[in-house]
Amino acid sequence: MSSAPTVGILLSRVRVEEKLLLEELDRRSVPTKVIDDRELVLEAERKPDLGVDIVVERCIQHSRALYALNVLNTWGIPTVNTFEVADICGNKLLTTMRLIRDGVPTPRTRLAFTPEAATTAIEELGYPAVLKPLVGSWGRLISKVNDRDAAESILEHKDVLGTYMHSIYYVQEYVPKPGRDIRAFVVGDETIGAIYRSSDHWITNTARGGKAARCPVTPELNDLCVRAARAVGGGVVAIDVLEGPEGPLVNEVNYTMEFRNSIDTTGVNIPGKVVDFVLETARKAKQDQE
Amino acid sequence: MPKCPECDADVTVGVDAVKGEIVACPDCGAELEVTETSPLALALAPEAEEDWGE
């Protein structure tokens, strides 16, 4: 490879993950430019002149990531991840449909547009059921609906108090799990590591207090997670897997993955693997342009 | 030493701090953003919004 590409990191704030990525790039003497999404102006009519060869998207806000990636990719600027991946992973229904399309096991899901239809959907799936906002993260606004009283109350609140997006009802079966789920990290075509997230609460996100422990990456887990990653467009993604009574189910795919609690737990240099992938993606993109 | 804009406590920030980094106030726990590194300046970090996440 000739000279190292210049890597842009598009971010909103420098969290632990962004700092680790910046340190890894610096350690390898890769020219790096931080692009603060609060200061960014993208002129739609011409190719953005950011002075970088590839952009690593690390925005905290899904909407900013989505639209910035659309402009960058439309103008042929390579990004990790791509607009397609952000678009699919940022929306739970779009993710579900990709998983189903590609035969990746996922919890049974219903889509409805009115509180009445959502009640029917919940009762078809049976109590308890899970209501989730289409867009959202860190386990926020996810409801376990235990009975009809709870269903009516939650649906009325969403209908009256929520934005229009909260009136698109995404309902899933509740999957009884053994007090934990699995968060697996996929980079390219490899599951580089995984953790168990354990909690007494049914929501096991580490952002909500779930405790991390090492999870071995079996060939089966690797295969499942790589298939899920490919279904959403591939790249650098974190897969949430539920250990259901009838086998593992892919619950969600995250495209701006957080990994601060997983480096020591997995023993894997996750930022190192991500940077390897970014540099390889930049190299291939340059090759394609030549 | 910079002060917490919320509670006025002294906040220690690492020498390797970068602009945009988030630190927590040791006294009140407020999330603070490093807005300048030379000289160090802190501001309250933005509150989480609906589409924040990973």
CSV table of C-alpha atoms in Angstrom, one decimal:
chain,number,residue,atom,x,y,z
A,1,MET,CA,0.0,0.0,0.0
A,2,SER,CA,1.3,3.5,-0.8
A,3,SER,CA,0.6,6.3,1.6
A,4,ALA,CA,-1.9,5.9,4.4
A,5,PRO,CA,-5.3,7.4,3.7
A,6,THR,CA,-6.6,10.4,5.6
A,7,VAL,CA,-9.3,9.2,7.9
A,8,GLY,CA,-12.1,11.5,8.9
A,9,ILE,CA,-14.0,10.8,12.1
A,10,LEU,CA,-17.5,12.3,12.0
A,11,LEU,CA,-18.7,12.7,15.6
A,12,SER,CA,-20.9,14.6,17.9
A,13,ARG,CA,-18.9,14.2,21.1
A,14,VAL,CA,-15.7,12.4,21.9
A,15,ARG,CA,-16.9,9.4,24.0
A,16,VAL,CA,-14.6,6.7,25.2
A,17,GLU,CA,-15.1,4.8,21.9
A,18,GLU,CA,-14.1,7.8,19.7
A,19,LYS,CA,-11.1,8.5,21.9
A,20,LEU,CA,-9.9,4.8,21.5
A,21,LEU,CA,-10.3,5.0,17.8
A,22,LEU,CA,-8.4,8.3,17.6
A,23,GLU,CA,-5.6,6.8,19.8
A,24,GLU,CA,-5.5,3.7,17.6
A,25,LEU,CA,-5.2,5.8,14.4
A,26,ASP,CA,-2.6,8.0,16.1
A,27,ARG,CA,-0.6,5.0,17.2
A,28,ARG,CA,-0.4,3.9,13.5
A,29,SER,CA,0.5,7.4,12.4
A,30,VAL,CA,-2.6,7.6,10.2
A,31,PRO,CA,-3.5,11.1,9.2
A,32,THR,CA,-6.8,11.9,11.0
A,33,LYS,CA,-9.3,14.7,10.9
A,34,VAL,CA,-12.1,15.1,13.4
A,35,ILE,CA,-15.3,16.4,11.8
A,36,ASP,CA,-17.7,17.8,14.4
A,37,ASP,CA,-21.3,17.3,13.1
A,38,ARG,CA,-22.4,20.5,14.9
A,39,GLU,CA,-20.1,22.5,12.7
A,40,LEU,CA,-20.7,20.6,9.4
A,41,VAL,CA,-22.2,22.2,6.4
A,42,LEU,CA,-22.7,19.9,3.4
A,43,GLU,CA,-23.3,21.5,0.1
A,44,ALA,CA,-25.7,19.1,-1.6
A,45,GLU,CA,-24.8,20.1,-5.2
A,46,ARG,CA,-21.1,19.4,-5.1
A,47,LYS,CA,-18.8,16.8,-3.7
A,48,PRO,CA,-17.9,17.7,-0.1
A,49,ASP,CA,-14.3,18.7,0.2
A,50,LEU,CA,-13.5,17.4,3.7
A,51,GLY,CA,-9.9,16.7,3.0
A,52,VAL,CA,-10.3,13.0,3.8
A,53,ASP,CA,-10.2,9.7,1.9
A,54,ILE,CA,-12.8,7.9,4.1
A,55,VAL,CA,-15.2,8.9,6.8
A,56,VAL,CA,-15.8,6.9,10.0
A,57,GLU,CA,-19.3,7.8,11.2
A,58,ARG,CA,-19.5,8.1,15.0
A,59,CYS,CA,-22.4,10.5,15.4
A,60,ILE,CA,-24.5,10.1,18.6
A,61,GLN,CA,-27.6,11.2,16.7
A,62,HIS,CA,-29.1,8.8,14.2
A,63,SER,CA,-30.6,11.5,12.1
A,64,ARG,CA,-27.3,13.4,11.7
A,65,ALA,CA,-25.5,10.2,10.8
A,66,LEU,CA,-28.2,9.2,8.3
A,67,TYR,CA,-28.3,12.4,6.3
A,68,ALA,CA,-24.6,13.1,6.4
A,69,LEU,CA,-23.9,9.6,5.1
A,70,ASN,CA,-26.4,10.0,2.4
A,71,VAL,CA,-24.7,13.1,1.0
A,72,LEU,CA,-21.2,11.5,1.4
A,73,ASN,CA,-22.1,8.2,-0.3
A,74,THR,CA,-24.0,9.9,-3.0
A,75,TRP,CA,-20.9,11.8,-3.9
A,76,GLY,CA,-18.8,8.7,-3.8
A,77,ILE,CA,-17.0,9.3,-0.5
A,78,PRO,CA,-16.4,5.9,1.2
A,79,THR,CA,-17.8,5.6,4.7
A,80,VAL,CA,-17.8,3.1,7.6
A,81,ASN,CA,-20.7,2.4,7.9
A,82,THR,CA,-22.6,3.2,4.8
A,83,PHE,CA,-25.8,5.1,4.5
A,84,GLU,CA,-27.6,1.9,3.7
A,85,VAL,CA,-26.4,0.3,6.9
A,86,ALA,CA,-27.4,3.3,9.0
A,87,ASP,CA,-30.8,3.5,7.3
A,88,ILE,CA,-31.6,-0.1,8.0
A,89,CYS,CA,-30.1,-0.5,11.4
A,90,GLY,CA,-31.5,2.8,12.6
A,91,ASN,CA,-35.0,1.6,12.1
A,92,LYS,CA,-36.2,-1.6,13.9
A,93,LEU,CA,-38.8,-2.5,11.3
A,94,LEU,CA,-36.4,-2.1,8.4
A,95,THR,CA,-33.9,-4.3,10.3
A,96,THR,CA,-36.5,-6.9,11.0
A,97,MET,CA,-37.5,-7.1,7.3
A,98,ARG,CA,-33.9,-7.5,6.2
A,99,LEU,CA,-33.4,-10.3,8.7
A,100,ILE,CA,-36.5,-12.1,7.5
A,101,ARG,CA,-35.6,-11.6,3.9
A,102,ASP,CA,-32.3,-13.3,4.5
A,103,GLY,CA,-33.6,-16.1,6.7
A,104,VAL,CA,-32.0,-14.9,9.9
A,105,PRO,CA,-34.0,-16.0,12.9
A,106,THR,CA,-35.6,-13.0,14.7
A,107,PRO,CA,-38.5,-12.6,17.2
A,108,ARG,CA,-42.0,-12.7,15.7
A,109,THR,CA,-43.0,-9.1,14.9
A,110,ARG,CA,-46.2,-7.3,14.0
A,111,LEU,CA,-46.7,-3.8,12.5
A,112,ALA,CA,-49.8,-1.7,13.1
A,113,PHE,CA,-50.9,1.9,12.6
A,114,THR,CA,-53.7,2.4,15.1
A,115,PRO,CA,-54.0,1.7,18.8
A,116,GLU,CA,-56.9,-0.7,18.0
A,117,ALA,CA,-54.8,-2.6,15.5
A,118,ALA,CA,-51.9,-2.6,17.8
A,119,THR,CA,-54.0,-4.2,20.5
A,120,THR,CA,-55.1,-6.9,18.1
A,121,ALA,CA,-51.4,-7.5,17.2
A,122,ILE,CA,-50.4,-7.7,20.9
A,123,GLU,CA,-53.2,-10.2,21.6
A,124,GLU,CA,-52.2,-12.3,18.6
A,125,LEU,CA,-48.7,-12.5,19.9
A,126,GLY,CA,-49.9,-13.1,23.4
A,127,TYR,CA,-49.0,-11.5,26.7
A,128,PRO,CA,-46.4,-10.4,27.6
A,129,ALA,CA,-45.5,-8.7,24.4
A,130,VAL,CA,-42.9,-6.0,23.7
A,131,LEU,CA,-43.6,-2.5,22.2
A,132,LYS,CA,-40.6,-0.7,20.8
A,133,PRO,CA,-40.2,2.7,19.1
A,134,LEU,CA,-39.0,2.3,15.5
A,135,VAL,CA,-36.0,4.6,16.2
A,136,GLY,CA,-34.2,4.6,19.5
A,137,SER,CA,-31.4,3.0,21.4
A,138,TRP,CA,-30.1,2.1,24.9
A,139,GLY,CA,-33.3,0.3,25.7
A,140,ARG,CA,-35.3,3.6,26.0
A,141,LEU,CA,-39.1,3.6,25.7
A,142,ILE,CA,-39.2,-0.1,25.3
A,143,SER,CA,-42.3,-1.5,27.0
A,144,LYS,CA,-43.1,-5.0,28.2
A,145,VAL,CA,-46.8,-5.3,28.0
A,146,ASN,CA,-48.0,-7.7,30.5
A,147,ASP,CA,-51.8,-7.5,30.1
A,148,ARG,CA,-54.6,-5.8,28.3
A,149,ASP,CA,-54.8,-3.0,30.9
A,150,ALA,CA,-51.1,-2.2,30.3
A,151,ALA,CA,-51.6,-2.4,26.5
A,152,GLU,CA,-54.5,0.1,26.5
A,153,SER,CA,-52.6,2.5,28.8
A,154,ILE,CA,-49.3,2.4,26.9
A,155,LEU,CA,-51.0,2.6,23.5
A,156,GLU,CA,-53.1,5.6,24.6
A,157,HIS,CA,-50.0,7.4,25.9
A,158,LYS,CA,-48.1,6.8,22.7
A,159,ASP,CA,-51.0,7.9,20.6
A,160,VAL,CA,-51.7,11.1,22.6
A,161,LEU,CA,-48.2,12.2,23.8
A,162,GLY,CA,-45.9,10.8,21.1
A,163,THR,CA,-44.8,12.2,17.8
A,164,TYR,CA,-46.2,10.6,14.7
A,165,MET,CA,-43.4,8.0,14.7
A,166,HIS,CA,-44.8,6.6,18.0
A,167,SER,CA,-48.0,5.8,16.3
A,168,ILE,CA,-46.3,3.3,14.0
A,169,TYR,CA,-46.6,0.4,16.4
A,170,TYR,CA,-43.8,-2.2,16.3
A,171,VAL,CA,-44.8,-5.2,18.4
A,172,GLN,CA,-42.7,-8.2,19.2
A,173,GLU,CA,-43.1,-11.4,21.0
A,174,TYR,CA,-41.5,-11.4,24.4
A,175,VAL,CA,-38.6,-13.9,24.3
A,176,PRO,CA,-38.0,-15.5,27.7
A,177,LYS,CA,-34.2,-15.4,28.1
A,178,PRO,CA,-31.9,-16.7,30.8
A,179,GLY,CA,-31.3,-13.4,32.5
A,180,ARG,CA,-28.9,-12.3,29.8
A,181,ASP,CA,-28.5,-11.7,26.1
A,182,ILE,CA,-25.5,-11.7,23.8
A,183,ARG,CA,-23.9,-8.7,22.2
A,184,ALA,CA,-21.6,-9.8,19.4
A,185,PHE,CA,-19.2,-7.5,17.4
A,186,VAL,CA,-18.9,-8.1,13.7
A,187,VAL,CA,-16.2,-6.4,11.6
A,188,GLY,CA,-16.4,-7.3,7.9
A,189,ASP,CA,-16.9,-11.1,7.7
A,190,GLU,CA,-15.8,-12.0,11.2
A,191,THR,CA,-17.4,-12.0,14.6
A,192,ILE,CA,-14.4,-10.6,16.5
A,193,GLY,CA,-15.8,-11.1,20.0
A,194,ALA,CA,-18.9,-11.3,22.1
A,195,ILE,CA,-20.2,-10.6,25.6
A,196,TYR,CA,-23.1,-11.7,27.7
A,197,ARG,CA,-25.1,-8.9,29.1
A,198,SER,CA,-26.7,-10.0,32.4
A,199,SER,CA,-29.3,-8.2,34.4
A,200,ASP,CA,-32.1,-8.9,36.9
A,201,HIS,CA,-34.1,-6.5,34.7
A,202,TRP,CA,-35.6,-7.8,31.4
A,203,ILE,CA,-33.7,-5.0,29.6
A,204,THR,CA,-30.1,-6.0,29.6
A,205,ASN,CA,-28.4,-3.1,27.8
A,206,THR,CA,-25.1,-2.2,29.5
A,207,ALA,CA,-26.4,1.5,29.2
A,208,ARG,CA,-29.1,0.4,31.6
A,209,GLY,CA,-26.9,-1.4,34.0
A,210,GLY,CA,-26.4,-4.8,32.4
A,211,LYS,CA,-23.2,-6.5,33.4
A,212,ALA,CA,-20.7,-7.7,30.8
A,213,ALA,CA,-19.0,-11.1,30.8
A,214,ARG,CA,-17.1,-12.9,28.1
A,215,CYS,CA,-19.1,-15.0,25.6
A,216,PRO,CA,-17.3,-17.5,23.5
A,217,VAL,CA,-17.7,-17.0,19.7
A,218,THR,CA,-18.8,-20.5,18.6
A,219,PRO,CA,-18.9,-21.3,14.9
A,220,GLU,CA,-22.7,-21.2,15.2
A,221,LEU,CA,-22.7,-17.7,16.8
A,222,ASN,CA,-20.2,-16.4,14.3
A,223,ASP,CA,-22.3,-17.7,11.4
A,224,LEU,CA,-25.5,-16.2,12.8
A,225,CYS,CA,-24.0,-12.8,13.4
A,226,VAL,CA,-22.2,-12.6,10.1
A,227,ARG,CA,-25.4,-13.5,8.3
A,228,ALA,CA,-27.2,-10.7,10.3
A,229,ALA,CA,-24.5,-8.2,9.5
A,230,ARG,CA,-24.6,-9.1,5.8
A,231,ALA,CA,-28.4,-8.8,5.8
A,232,VAL,CA,-28.2,-5.1,6.8
A,233,GLY,CA,-25.4,-4.3,4.4
A,234,GLY,CA,-22.2,-5.3,6.3
A,235,GLY,CA,-19.5,-3.3,7.9
A,236,VAL,CA,-18.8,-2.7,11.6
A,237,VAL,CA,-21.9,-3.6,13.5
A,238,ALA,CA,-23.0,-5.0,16.9
A,239,ILE,CA,-25.5,-7.8,16.9
A,240,ASP,CA,-27.9,-8.4,19.8
A,241,VAL,CA,-28.8,-12.1,20.1
A,242,LEU,CA,-31.5,-13.5,22.4
A,243,GLU,CA,-31.1,-17.1,23.6
A,244,GLY,CA,-34.7,-18.2,23.0
A,245,PRO,CA,-36.1,-21.6,24.1
A,246,GLU,CA,-36.1,-22.7,20.4
A,247,GLY,CA,-32.7,-21.3,19.5
A,248,PRO,CA,-30.9,-18.0,19.1
A,249,LEU,CA,-32.7,-15.0,17.6
A,250,VAL,CA,-31.2,-11.8,16.3
A,251,ASN,CA,-33.0,-9.0,18.1
A,252,GLU,CA,-31.3,-5.9,16.8
A,253,VAL,CA,-28.2,-4.7,14.8
A,254,ASN,CA,-26.4,-1.5,15.9
A,255,TYR,CA,-24.4,0.5,13.4
A,256,THR,CA,-22.4,2.9,15.7
A,257,MET,CA,-21.5,0.4,18.2
A,258,GLU,CA,-20.3,1.1,21.7
A,259,PHE,CA,-17.6,-1.2,22.9
A,260,ARG,CA,-16.0,0.5,25.9
A,261,ASN,CA,-17.1,-2.3,28.3
A,262,SER,CA,-16.1,-5.1,25.9
A,263,ILE,CA,-12.4,-4.7,25.2
A,264,ASP,CA,-11.2,-6.1,28.5
A,265,THR,CA,-14.1,-8.5,28.7
A,266,THR,CA,-13.4,-10.1,25.3
A,267,GLY,CA,-9.7,-9.6,25.3
A,268,VAL,CA,-10.0,-8.3,21.7
A,269,ASN,CA,-8.5,-5.0,20.5
A,270,ILE,CA,-11.8,-3.8,19.1
A,271,PRO,CA,-10.7,-0.3,18.0
A,272,GLY,CA,-7.7,-2.0,16.3
A,273,LYS,CA,-10.0,-4.3,14.4
A,274,VAL,CA,-12.2,-1.4,13.4
A,275,VAL,CA,-9.2,0.6,12.2
A,276,ASP,CA,-7.9,-2.4,10.2
A,277,PHE,CA,-11.3,-2.5,8.5
A,278,VAL,CA,-11.4,1.2,7.8
A,279,LEU,CA,-8.0,1.2,6.2
A,280,GLU,CA,-8.8,-1.8,4.1
A,281,THR,CA,-12.1,-0.2,3.0
A,282,ALA,CA,-10.2,3.0,2.1
A,283,ARG,CA,-7.7,0.9,0.1
A,284,LYS,CA,-10.3,-0.9,-1.8
A,285,ALA,CA,-12.2,2.3,-2.6
A,286,LYS,CA,-9.1,3.9,-3.9
A,287,GLN,CA,-8.4,0.8,-6.0
A,288,ASP,CA,-11.9,1.0,-7.5
A,289,GLN,CA,-11.5,4.6,-8.4
A,290,GLU,CA,-8.2,4.0,-10.2
B,1,MET,CA,-8.4,24.1,37.3
B,2,PRO,CA,-11.7,24.4,35.5
B,3,LYS,CA,-14.9,24.7,37.4
B,4,CYS,CA,-18.1,22.7,36.9
B,5,PRO,CA,-20.6,25.1,35.3
B,6,GLU,CA,-23.4,23.4,37.2
B,7,CYS,CA,-22.1,23.3,40.8
B,8,ASP,CA,-18.8,25.2,40.7
B,9,ALA,CA,-16.7,22.2,41.9
B,10,ASP,CA,-13.1,21.9,40.7
B,11,VAL,CA,-13.0,19.4,37.8
B,12,THR,CA,-9.8,17.5,37.0
B,13,VAL,CA,-9.4,16.8,33.3
B,14,GLY,CA,-6.7,14.5,32.0
B,15,VAL,CA,-3.7,16.1,30.1
B,16,ASP,CA,-4.7,14.1,27.0
B,17,ALA,CA,-8.2,15.6,26.9
B,18,VAL,CA,-9.5,16.5,23.5
B,19,LYS,CA,-12.1,19.0,22.4
B,20,GLY,CA,-15.5,17.4,22.4
B,21,GLU,CA,-14.6,14.9,25.1
B,22,ILE,CA,-17.2,14.2,27.9
B,23,VAL,CA,-16.1,14.2,31.5
B,24,ALA,CA,-18.2,13.9,34.6
B,25,CYS,CA,-18.2,16.4,37.5
B,26,PRO,CA,-16.9,14.5,40.6
B,27,ASP,CA,-19.3,16.4,42.9
B,28,CYS,CA,-22.7,16.7,41.1
B,29,GLY,CA,-22.2,14.1,38.4
B,30,ALA,CA,-23.2,16.5,35.6
B,31,GLU,CA,-21.9,15.5,32.1
B,32,LEU,CA,-19.5,18.2,30.9
B,33,GLU,CA,-18.0,18.7,27.5
B,34,VAL,CA,-14.5,20.0,27.0
B,35,THR,CA,-15.1,22.9,24.7
B,36,GLU,CA,-11.5,24.2,24.7
B,37,THR,CA,-8.2,22.5,25.7
B,38,SER,CA,-6.0,25.6,25.9
B,39,PRO,CA,-7.0,27.0,28.2
B,40,LEU,CA,-9.3,24.3,29.4
B,41,ALA,CA,-13.0,25.2,29.3
B,42,LEU,CA,-16.0,23.2,30.2
B,43,ALA,CA,-19.7,23.5,29.3
B,44,LEU,CA,-22.7,21.4,30.2
B,45,ALA,CA,-23.0,18.5,27.7
B,46,PRO,CA,-26.3,18.5,25.7
B,47,GLU,CA,-29.1,16.4,27.1
B,48,ALA,CA,-29.9,13.1,25.4
B,49,GLU,CA,-32.4,13.4,22.6
B,50,GLU,CA,-34.8,10.9,21.2
B,51,ASP,CA,-32.6,9.7,18.3
B,52,TRP,CA,-29.4,9.4,20.4
B,53,GLY,CA,-27.9,5.9,20.6
B,54,GLU,CA,-25.5,3.5,19.0
